[in-house]
């Protein structure tokens, strides 16, 4: 064993990178679910976002435009889900699963010509002054922009849900859509906006995997990240703060265990391999166990179809 | 509707008979050949190569066969459903192309005695209609290990392993033995990814190795992500080399990818489909390697010094001619006990049950 080979600075820095795709996808799904909609198509939206982002990034040579394209692609696929579930009142679980199959298939079809092609370079932004701080600088302040965009989105969502009027309305729709409707709020329209926001975030997460984590087009690059994001939303009991904890724990321990394996830490490999899952679940369960009652409950109208004539 | 189907089938069979095309017992043509894949065909590695084999079958038999495939079928319980579905879909022969389909393939084979099953890299043949086939990857790993041992400057060779199964362990041991033979100071850094295909995880594993001073990366996982990670490290001033895995991965040459181990399944697939057409198909356990052209070393780039390249080519020639077996004694196990005595060559049984590291390897194989 030689743990001195592991550089804590590099490790913590790659932790932030590893957590970002799941964080982005999960924060989008959190908003969707707080609005009372269960969209199981995260994996499909991530893949679609990954390929549309890659195509646009490759065509324009600009990673930033690529991420914009990814958000649009993810939102477009989510829009399809929204139309089916909100206007045609299809079953959300079945439609979400179908969306995953469709999105993954669509991505491999669109991506056929791009296999093995490299992504446009995503520049790291070295934040002036802050990035010069020893130790903390390289860990926190020398990443690509999307790491910070992800965190800013989480912060914005947290503020929106907790302090803004719009957030209150969105939560009302998710808790009791009949009451919200009786008060005159456009339940379907609000849900459509939430669904598209969720799709855009998932698309960004997918593009991050396809352009930064694995800087070349590979089919199936998400490899289940969408499902992890869905699980983290539930274990974080629909709260942005816990969601960040969950995503960083999962991403961080995932990277840590690979480093420990390479350094031959005296821990069985089986334990190391399952550690990201176990640690994330235990931590989030402990976090939610502190408070009782409503604070850990799912949005009351989650997954229920809404029809105004009822 | 029914009558029309009947007429078409009848006419088809009559026409096929008239044209001398093979007609199966139930009278249908073309033959339907199915493939079950563990990853997407665009993985650029393992599944891509199996799909090339499928295309070879199509090219060789044209209208006589129709091929179907299903991608990204998880190993385990769901595989049984996917294979059953393909069998119900009228396949005459099904290739299941990953180790983890072993039980599922045999279960489904028991339910469909008239369909031929070919399972890749396994050893279980519980029914007469199941054959297994494998490639001697350890032959290729020996050559790559030799190059790795000669090329490493930090004396640390990384190996991204998938699952602790004999096929993977043979590869690690073979690479380590031949790296050690030319560079006794070599240390093998193994990471078990517990997946065949997860680009992000494979890239993270490669990055973790590079951060810890590894400068040669070998992989037994299916995506090109470790190659991309190494390329990125080199762009940032690193000096890392890799080997293409399963497929040539030539896009990453001349560096980091300096050579590759290519799985060439086409000849075997064509041979087995021909046997089915001829009615000579019989159960077998096939294990081909360099002599059969199933394991091929891709172009060795100029980054490799000429003398190392010549040594590698000599080793390829010796293995191909049968003059050299990569597991020739004396070889000791990690615990110091004797695996092979002086001059003794490992039997196939010893290889397919290999569950130990060789002497000098550090760390344990997970159980």
XYZ file of C-alpha atoms in Angstrom:
677
model
C 0.000 0.000 0.000
C 1.225 3.455 -0.754
C -1.350 6.050 0.145
C 1.213 8.826 -0.212
C 0.720 8.443 -3.966
C -2.748 9.908 -3.651
C -2.632 13.655 -3.915
C -5.499 15.029 -1.818
C -5.573 18.190 -3.896
C -5.980 16.364 -7.206
C -8.471 14.008 -5.586
C -10.728 16.730 -4.230
C -10.482 18.567 -7.519
C -11.602 15.523 -9.511
C -14.388 14.995 -6.988
C -16.015 18.246 -8.103
C -15.755 17.184 -11.717
C -17.089 13.691 -11.030
C -20.149 14.967 -9.161
C -21.250 17.586 -11.669
C -23.241 15.474 -14.192
C -25.318 13.785 -11.504
C -25.787 17.080 -9.707
C -27.119 18.792 -12.832
C -29.486 15.985 -13.762
C -30.721 15.586 -10.188
C -31.452 19.265 -9.561
C -33.591 19.354 -12.715
C -35.522 16.290 -11.665
C -35.979 17.755 -8.196
C -37.840 20.740 -9.630
C -39.949 18.451 -11.817
C -40.904 16.289 -8.878
C -41.599 19.262 -6.624
C -44.124 20.293 -9.270
C -45.778 16.906 -8.860
C -44.493 15.191 -11.971
C -42.454 11.984 -11.984
C -40.254 11.880 -15.062
C -38.264 8.640 -15.194
C -36.762 9.641 -18.530
C -33.685 11.353 -17.054
C -31.284 8.879 -18.646
C -32.865 9.429 -22.069
C -32.816 13.208 -21.721
C -29.177 13.082 -20.631
C -28.195 11.051 -23.676
C -30.169 13.292 -26.024
C -28.605 16.362 -24.456
C -25.189 14.749 -24.733
C -25.499 14.153 -28.472
C -27.194 17.442 -29.395
C -24.599 19.269 -27.323
C -21.818 17.312 -28.953
C -23.153 17.903 -32.471
C -23.510 21.635 -31.970
C -20.223 21.880 -30.106
C -18.488 19.988 -32.878
C -20.096 22.024 -35.654
C -19.402 25.400 -34.078
C -16.175 24.503 -32.288
C -17.535 26.182 -29.194
C -18.149 24.180 -26.050
C -20.360 26.938 -24.644
C -22.718 26.766 -27.618
C -22.601 23.005 -27.269
C -23.935 23.230 -23.725
C -26.687 25.594 -24.886
C -27.581 23.031 -27.552
C -27.569 20.290 -24.945
C -30.012 22.197 -22.764
C -32.297 22.783 -25.747
C -32.081 19.154 -26.808
C -32.882 17.883 -23.333
C -35.733 20.365 -22.967
C -37.163 19.376 -26.363
C -37.290 15.716 -25.382
C -38.791 16.659 -22.007
C -41.376 18.714 -23.879
C -42.490 15.540 -25.647
C -42.910 13.878 -22.251
C -44.845 16.935 -21.031
C -47.253 16.930 -23.950
C -47.948 13.225 -23.537
C -48.420 13.285 -19.775
C -49.914 16.750 -19.224
C -52.195 17.135 -22.225
C -52.905 13.527 -23.184
C -52.751 12.383 -19.556
C -50.667 9.314 -20.296
C -49.218 7.306 -17.436
C -46.122 9.131 -16.169
C -44.143 6.066 -15.167
C -44.669 4.304 -18.483
C -44.064 7.470 -20.500
C -40.896 8.236 -18.558
C -39.493 4.761 -19.143
C -40.396 5.021 -22.805
C -38.654 8.379 -22.921
C -35.449 6.750 -21.672
C -35.584 4.086 -24.374
C -36.396 6.679 -27.009
C -33.739 9.156 -25.884
C -30.963 6.555 -25.722
C -31.923 5.194 -29.129
C -32.204 8.644 -30.670
C -28.779 9.558 -29.316
C -27.103 6.496 -30.792
C -28.802 7.148 -34.142
C -27.743 10.797 -34.238
C -24.318 9.929 -32.883
C -23.460 7.265 -35.421
C -21.231 9.556 -37.464
C -19.556 11.040 -34.405
C -18.182 7.897 -32.763
C -14.620 8.471 -31.613
C -14.589 12.139 -32.614
C -13.160 14.474 -30.008
C -15.190 17.155 -28.336
C -14.298 20.833 -28.537
C -12.009 21.738 -25.674
C -13.694 23.054 -22.565
C -11.440 25.648 -21.037
C -10.880 25.789 -17.306
C -11.457 29.188 -15.853
C -8.837 30.095 -13.338
C -10.662 32.550 -11.167
C -8.186 35.422 -10.586
C -6.726 35.688 -7.085
C -8.870 32.881 -5.684
C -7.204 30.251 -7.862
C -3.803 31.351 -6.526
C -4.638 30.378 -2.947
C -2.505 27.386 -2.026
C -4.403 24.083 -1.642
C -7.884 25.616 -1.770
C -7.238 27.295 -5.120
C -6.604 24.187 -7.197
C -9.402 22.300 -5.440
C -12.152 24.861 -5.728
C -11.264 27.529 -8.234
C -9.591 25.969 -11.259
C -12.429 24.112 -12.934
C -14.358 24.474 -16.141
C -17.344 26.815 -16.050
C -19.953 24.057 -15.913
C -18.869 22.992 -12.416
C -19.816 26.451 -11.184
C -22.900 26.694 -13.381
C -24.123 23.474 -11.762
C -23.648 24.856 -8.277
C -25.233 28.169 -9.230
C -28.270 26.356 -10.612
C -28.641 24.484 -7.325
C -28.347 27.731 -5.395
C -30.914 29.401 -7.635
C -33.333 26.492 -7.299
C -32.943 26.520 -3.533
C -33.673 30.238 -3.389
C -36.536 29.974 -5.850
C -38.294 27.169 -3.974
C -37.761 28.637 -0.550
C -38.113 32.372 -0.953
C -39.850 33.271 -4.174
C -43.556 33.505 -4.891
C -43.074 31.436 -8.033
C -41.496 28.690 -5.949
C -44.422 28.703 -3.588
C -46.830 28.319 -6.492
C -44.738 25.490 -7.945
C -44.736 23.670 -4.619
C -48.484 24.234 -4.246
C -49.022 22.623 -7.638
C -46.926 19.686 -6.537
C -48.684 19.254 -3.203
C -52.297 19.709 -4.228
C -53.003 20.514 -7.849
C -56.768 20.797 -7.340
C -56.349 23.492 -4.712
C -53.788 25.311 -6.829
C -56.153 25.137 -9.776
C -59.039 26.453 -7.647
C -56.861 29.425 -6.743
C -56.470 30.162 -10.423
C -52.967 28.842 -11.087
C -52.330 27.236 -14.443
C -51.312 23.799 -13.213
C -50.519 22.305 -16.602
C -48.540 25.299 -17.789
C -46.475 25.431 -14.590
C -45.787 21.725 -14.822
C -44.761 22.023 -18.459
C -42.224 24.705 -17.527
C -40.860 22.562 -14.696
C -40.593 19.538 -17.002
C -38.675 21.531 -19.602
C -36.353 22.943 -16.951
C -35.713 19.390 -15.787
C -34.973 18.323 -19.349
C -32.568 21.211 -19.885
C -30.651 20.359 -16.703
C -30.496 16.672 -17.637
C -29.230 17.673 -21.067
C -26.477 19.752 -19.477
C -25.510 16.832 -17.251
C -25.349 14.496 -20.232
C -23.274 16.954 -22.234
C -20.884 17.314 -19.322
C -20.302 13.566 -19.425
C -19.952 13.554 -23.190
C -17.712 16.602 -23.538
C -15.714 16.943 -20.318
C -15.603 13.666 -18.429
C -15.146 11.597 -21.591
C -13.880 14.105 -24.141
C -14.981 12.191 -27.242
C -18.282 10.821 -28.440
C -19.048 7.372 -27.044
C -22.409 5.695 -27.287
C -24.079 5.092 -23.932
C -21.732 7.511 -22.223
C -24.178 8.100 -19.339
C -24.087 4.401 -18.348
C -26.854 4.731 -15.757
C -26.037 8.174 -14.351
C -29.658 9.215 -14.933
C -30.928 6.513 -12.610
C -28.456 7.521 -9.936
C -29.738 11.100 -10.250
C -33.329 9.901 -9.810
C -32.371 7.939 -6.704
C -30.484 10.859 -5.217
C -33.551 13.105 -5.532
C -35.563 10.674 -3.418
C -32.824 10.046 -0.866
C -32.285 13.800 -0.598
C -35.983 14.053 0.281
C -36.509 16.622 -2.466
C -34.222 19.237 -0.868
C -31.493 21.020 -2.847
C -29.015 21.143 0.040
C -29.125 17.427 0.670
C -29.004 16.832 -3.048
C -25.635 18.556 -3.274
C -24.409 16.434 -0.355
C -25.619 13.283 -2.080
C -24.172 14.076 -5.480
C -20.788 15.122 -4.071
C -20.625 12.092 -1.797
C -21.458 9.745 -4.635
C -19.116 11.347 -7.130
C -16.382 11.857 -4.570
C -16.354 8.388 -3.099
C -16.550 6.973 -6.616
C -13.266 8.698 -7.462
C -11.767 8.043 -4.037
C -12.344 4.308 -4.232
C -10.571 4.100 -7.606
C -7.611 5.960 -6.108
C -7.580 3.694 -3.064
C -7.610 0.646 -5.323
C -4.689 1.986 -7.324
C -2.813 2.671 -4.090
C -3.691 -0.828 -2.826
C -5.386 0.346 0.343
C -5.933 -2.576 2.720
C -9.686 -2.591 2.143
C -11.367 -5.367 0.135
C -12.129 -4.265 -3.429
C -15.729 -5.450 -3.058
C -16.229 -3.008 -0.188
C -14.564 -0.187 -2.119
C -16.745 -0.834 -5.163
C -19.990 -0.603 -3.261
C -18.840 2.237 -1.028
C -20.225 5.119 -3.165
C -23.730 3.634 -3.022
C -23.640 2.694 0.655
C -22.082 5.926 1.881
C -24.535 8.071 -0.094
C -27.574 6.167 1.122
C -26.416 6.091 4.749
C -25.526 9.780 4.783
C -28.798 10.896 3.239
C -30.885 8.602 5.425
C -29.147 9.981 8.514
C -29.712 13.515 7.291
C -33.420 12.968 6.750
C -33.840 10.999 9.969
C -33.034 14.066 12.025
C -36.344 15.669 11.310
C -39.621 13.833 11.494
C -42.891 14.074 9.635
C -43.489 16.204 6.579
C -39.930 17.267 6.022
C -38.998 13.987 4.343
C -42.286 13.336 2.557
C -42.661 13.283 -1.194
C -44.728 16.025 -2.849
C -48.310 14.907 -2.226
C -49.413 15.054 -5.861
C -46.285 13.346 -7.202
C -47.100 11.253 -10.238
C -50.811 12.030 -10.244
C -52.387 13.182 -13.495
C -54.248 16.476 -13.394
C -57.384 17.196 -15.313
C -59.158 20.495 -14.763
C -62.713 19.166 -15.130
C -62.460 17.027 -12.037
C -54.468 -12.632 -44.115
C -53.640 -16.101 -42.914
C -53.995 -17.561 -46.350
C -51.741 -14.935 -47.815
C -49.036 -15.684 -45.221
C -49.368 -19.364 -46.005
C -49.073 -18.758 -49.721
C -46.056 -16.527 -49.283
C -44.297 -18.995 -47.042
C -45.067 -21.836 -49.436
C -43.906 -19.849 -52.416
C -40.802 -18.747 -50.588
C -39.864 -22.275 -49.659
C -40.542 -23.527 -53.170
C -38.447 -20.752 -54.649
C -35.648 -21.317 -52.173
C -35.678 -25.022 -52.966
C -35.625 -24.264 -56.686
C -32.693 -21.892 -56.273
C -30.792 -24.338 -54.145
C -30.823 -22.135 -51.082
C -30.753 -23.882 -47.733
C -34.171 -24.677 -46.413
C -34.610 -25.416 -42.744
C -36.802 -28.126 -41.330
C -39.626 -25.678 -40.874
C -39.140 -24.465 -44.388
C -37.992 -20.896 -43.890
C -35.243 -18.975 -45.517
C -33.163 -16.935 -44.949
C -31.620 -18.251 -41.756
C -31.948 -15.847 -38.907
C -28.745 -15.311 -36.929
C -29.067 -13.414 -33.654
C -26.466 -11.575 -31.570
C -26.767 -10.419 -27.961
C -24.373 -7.587 -27.072
C -23.308 -6.351 -23.654
C -22.622 -2.775 -24.798
C -23.601 -0.502 -27.666
C -22.158 -1.341 -31.094
C -20.601 2.102 -31.034
C -18.424 1.362 -27.985
C -15.365 1.307 -30.234
C -14.156 -1.864 -28.485
C -15.534 -5.261 -27.558
C -19.078 -5.015 -28.878
C -17.941 -3.102 -31.955
C -15.711 -6.054 -32.859
C -18.503 -8.596 -32.394
C -20.656 -6.464 -34.629
C -17.907 -6.450 -37.244
C -18.109 -10.244 -37.052
C -21.853 -10.023 -37.635
C -21.239 -7.858 -40.698
C -18.710 -10.448 -41.931
C -21.467 -13.058 -41.717
C -23.785 -10.827 -43.740
C -21.084 -10.214 -46.315
C -20.242 -13.901 -46.611
C -23.756 -15.260 -46.937
C -25.726 -12.369 -48.401
C -29.396 -13.247 -48.841
C -29.001 -16.646 -47.260
C -28.974 -15.122 -43.813
C -30.670 -12.365 -41.931
C -28.974 -11.037 -38.816
C -30.586 -9.429 -35.801
C -28.927 -8.024 -32.728
C -29.773 -6.456 -29.418
C -27.391 -4.000 -27.774
C -26.655 -3.167 -24.152
C -28.261 -6.268 -22.665
C -27.365 -6.373 -18.959
C -25.671 -9.532 -17.698
C -27.817 -11.480 -15.265
C -31.540 -12.043 -15.080
C -32.546 -9.654 -17.828
C -30.319 -11.461 -20.313
C -32.589 -14.488 -20.129
C -35.539 -12.378 -21.213
C -33.613 -10.838 -24.100
C -32.305 -14.186 -25.359
C -35.739 -15.794 -25.025
C -37.276 -12.946 -26.970
C -34.749 -13.423 -29.755
C -35.446 -17.164 -29.781
C -39.184 -16.546 -29.977
C -38.486 -14.089 -32.773
C -37.452 -16.991 -34.973
C -33.672 -16.993 -34.675
C -31.962 -20.196 -35.843
C -28.696 -19.483 -34.113
C -27.860 -17.021 -31.326
C -24.432 -15.742 -30.354
C -24.383 -14.427 -26.783
C -21.260 -12.333 -26.580
C -20.376 -11.825 -22.930
C -19.227 -14.029 -20.055
C -22.142 -13.002 -17.837
C -24.701 -14.549 -20.197
C -23.461 -18.048 -19.333
C -26.320 -19.272 -17.128
C -28.981 -17.442 -19.130
C -27.761 -18.917 -22.415
C -27.889 -22.447 -21.035
C -31.325 -21.950 -19.498
C -32.803 -20.631 -22.729
C -31.027 -23.346 -24.737
C -32.850 -25.938 -22.659
C -36.155 -24.368 -23.622
C -35.362 -24.151 -27.344
C -33.630 -27.400 -28.332
C -33.918 -26.640 -32.060
C -31.970 -23.396 -31.876
C -28.165 -23.393 -31.798
C -26.503 -21.253 -29.157
C -22.936 -19.990 -29.157
C -21.721 -18.423 -25.930
C -18.581 -16.297 -25.901
C -15.855 -16.720 -23.250
C -17.821 -19.155 -21.063
C -17.292 -22.812 -20.273
C -20.797 -24.110 -19.512
C -22.377 -26.409 -22.127
C -25.320 -28.021 -20.362
C -27.276 -28.835 -23.495
C -26.318 -30.347 -26.846
C -27.245 -27.160 -28.648
C -24.805 -24.945 -26.746
C -21.253 -24.346 -27.920
C -18.750 -22.011 -26.354
C -16.018 -20.030 -28.015
C -13.267 -17.831 -26.719
C -10.092 -16.154 -27.869
C -6.676 -16.575 -26.277
C -6.349 -12.938 -25.269
C -3.432 -13.850 -23.013
C -1.335 -14.396 -26.154
C -1.850 -10.791 -27.158
C -1.408 -9.580 -23.583
C 2.018 -11.209 -23.519
C 3.136 -9.045 -26.432
C 1.610 -5.900 -24.923
C 3.188 -6.720 -21.551
C 6.574 -7.005 -23.214
C 6.197 -3.599 -24.859
C 4.875 -2.121 -21.603
C 7.823 -3.427 -19.585
C 10.294 -2.023 -22.078
C 8.547 1.344 -22.402
C 7.656 2.298 -18.835
C 9.807 4.951 -17.211
C 8.076 5.046 -13.834
C 7.971 1.219 -13.675
C 4.266 1.400 -12.970
C 1.878 -0.294 -15.370
C -1.823 0.317 -14.845
C -4.428 -2.320 -15.650
C -8.115 -1.356 -15.670
C -9.793 -4.685 -15.018
C -13.483 -5.453 -15.287
C -14.528 -8.474 -13.245
C -12.343 -11.006 -11.375
C -12.964 -13.873 -13.807
C -10.324 -16.220 -15.280
C -10.319 -14.482 -18.689
C -9.323 -11.186 -17.082
C -6.879 -12.727 -14.594
C -5.086 -14.585 -17.415
C -4.593 -11.247 -19.137
C -3.179 -9.522 -16.057
C -0.835 -12.423 -15.303
C 0.334 -12.734 -18.882
C 1.025 -9.013 -19.192
C 2.776 -8.894 -15.817
C 4.926 -11.958 -16.501
C 6.188 -10.603 -19.804
C 6.700 -7.081 -18.478
C 8.694 -8.503 -15.558
C 10.782 -10.630 -17.882
C 12.266 -7.512 -19.459
C 11.972 -5.175 -16.479
C 11.997 -6.843 -13.031
C 11.259 -3.527 -11.320
C 7.802 -3.328 -12.868
C 4.815 -2.935 -10.593
C 1.258 -3.649 -11.751
C -1.425 -1.242 -10.516
C -4.813 -2.910 -10.905
C -8.189 -1.182 -10.596
C -11.299 -3.348 -10.681
C -14.044 -1.312 -12.307
C -16.765 -3.956 -11.891
C -18.224 -3.012 -15.237
C -17.508 -3.829 -18.884
C -18.646 -0.484 -20.124
C -18.898 2.792 -18.213
C -16.881 5.455 -20.049
C -16.894 7.966 -17.197
C -15.726 5.400 -14.648
C -13.072 4.029 -16.995
C -11.803 7.558 -17.596
C -11.742 8.230 -13.841
C -9.789 5.018 -13.285
C -7.236 6.031 -15.905
C -6.927 9.498 -14.366
C -6.469 8.048 -10.884
C -3.648 5.856 -12.214
C -1.966 8.708 -14.047
C -2.153 10.893 -10.947
C -0.369 8.113 -9.048
C 2.512 7.904 -11.495
C 1.388 5.172 -13.890
C 2.740 5.773 -17.400
C 1.470 2.690 -19.270
C -2.229 1.878 -19.169
C -3.733 -1.416 -20.230
C -7.456 -2.053 -20.034
C -9.874 -4.919 -20.054
C -12.959 -2.748 -20.298
C -14.707 -1.885 -23.523
C -14.767 1.862 -24.127
C -12.118 4.175 -25.548
C -12.438 6.538 -22.564
C -9.086 5.519 -20.973
C -7.379 6.314 -24.288
C -9.031 9.732 -24.304
C -7.998 10.313 -20.691
C -4.395 9.440 -21.530
C -4.455 11.690 -24.595
C -5.690 14.509 -22.391
C -2.937 13.874 -19.850
C -0.343 13.927 -22.636
C -1.760 17.188 -23.945
C -1.209 18.591 -20.462
C 2.447 17.585 -20.528
C 2.198 13.943 -19.485
C 3.947 10.969 -21.046
C 1.463 8.103 -20.986
C 1.020 5.246 -23.452
C -1.963 2.937 -23.890
C -2.960 -0.085 -25.933
C -6.109 -0.352 -28.014
C -8.407 -2.924 -26.448
C -10.585 -5.397 -28.376
C -10.641 -3.028 -31.332
C -7.712 -1.224 -32.941
C -8.612 2.238 -31.576
C -6.242 3.599 -34.204
C -7.703 7.081 -33.801
C -5.621 7.429 -30.632
C -2.333 6.582 -32.341
C 0.529 7.114 -32.667
C 0.380 8.157 -29.035
C -1.008 7.396 -26.475
C -2.086 4.244 -28.336
C 1.145 2.525 -29.392
C -0.303 -0.894 -30.253
C -3.512 -2.801 -29.768
C -4.973 -6.215 -29.133
C -7.747 -6.868 -31.618
C -10.455 -9.500 -31.290
C -11.287 -10.828 -34.725
C -14.493 -12.840 -34.459
C -15.508 -12.790 -38.130
C -13.797 -16.042 -39.257
C -15.340 -18.027 -36.417
C -18.805 -16.611 -36.985
C -18.683 -17.362 -40.705
C -17.428 -20.888 -40.001
C -20.233 -21.624 -37.547
C -22.988 -20.245 -39.757
C -21.578 -22.307 -42.635
C -21.727 -25.375 -40.395
C -25.351 -24.615 -39.609
C -26.180 -24.298 -43.300
C -24.351 -27.524 -44.111
C -26.028 -29.315 -41.261
C -22.680 -30.156 -39.714
C -23.011 -27.948 -36.651
C -21.978 -29.830 -33.555
C -21.327 -28.819 -29.975
C -17.782 -27.742 -29.231
C -15.652 -25.612 -26.971
C -13.565 -23.473 -29.282
C -10.547 -21.491 -28.124
C -8.649 -19.802 -30.908
C -5.771 -17.392 -30.647
C -3.034 -15.914 -32.799
C -2.585 -19.027 -34.996
C -6.280 -18.911 -35.964
C -6.148 -15.167 -36.535
C -8.635 -14.527 -33.742
C -6.206 -12.464 -31.670
C -4.356 -9.862 -33.689
C -1.865 -7.211 -32.600
C -2.648 -3.901 -34.300
C -0.027 -1.669 -35.837
C 2.866 -0.904 -33.485
C 3.506 2.805 -33.916
C 6.834 4.586 -34.271
C 6.657 5.781 -30.684
C 7.899 2.284 -29.835
C 11.686 2.008 -30.427
C 12.636 -0.202 -33.357
C 14.362 -2.854 -31.232
C 11.342 -3.211 -28.941
C 9.100 -3.451 -31.980
C 11.305 -6.172 -33.449
C 11.199 -8.137 -30.179
C 7.418 -7.844 -30.098
C 7.139 -9.022 -33.678
C 9.401 -11.975 -32.939
C 7.177 -12.936 -30.037
C 4.095 -12.667 -32.237
C 5.733 -14.964 -34.779
C 6.693 -17.500 -32.105
C 3.242 -17.598 -30.586
C 1.621 -17.853 -34.011
C 3.855 -20.719 -35.051
C 3.270 -22.496 -31.763
C 6.943 -22.306 -30.802
C 6.153 -20.299 -27.673
C 3.342 -20.527 -25.143
C 3.052 -17.439 -22.905
C 2.496 -19.617 -19.850
C 5.624 -21.772 -19.954
C 7.331 -22.679 -16.669
C 8.995 -22.070 -14.396
C 6.174 -19.934 -13.023
C 5.266 -19.486 -9.388
C 2.005 -18.319 -7.908
C 1.777 -15.162 -5.816
C 1.962 -17.232 -2.609
C 5.258 -18.743 -3.739
C 3.921 -22.202 -4.589
C 4.800 -23.718 -7.950
C 2.313 -23.197 -10.767
C 4.370 -24.621 -13.620
C 7.669 -26.492 -13.365
C 10.613 -25.732 -15.616
C 9.552 -26.165 -19.249
C 5.981 -27.136 -18.343
C 3.228 -25.532 -20.409
C -0.105 -24.587 -18.853
C -3.036 -26.765 -19.885
C -6.256 -25.163 -21.069
C -7.962 -26.388 -17.917
C -5.344 -24.663 -15.771
C -5.924 -21.468 -17.740
C -9.723 -21.409 -17.675
C -9.731 -21.919 -13.925
C -6.991 -19.396 -13.177
C -7.926 -17.543 -10.001
C -4.570 -16.432 -8.614
C -1.902 -13.843 -9.338
C 1.632 -14.796 -10.301
C 4.632 -14.294 -8.059
C 5.576 -10.649 -7.686
C 2.083 -9.217 -8.158
C 0.939 -6.990 -5.318
C -2.578 -6.876 -3.906
C -5.355 -9.463 -3.873
C -7.876 -10.615 -6.423
C -11.363 -9.832 -5.116
C -13.360 -13.019 -4.624
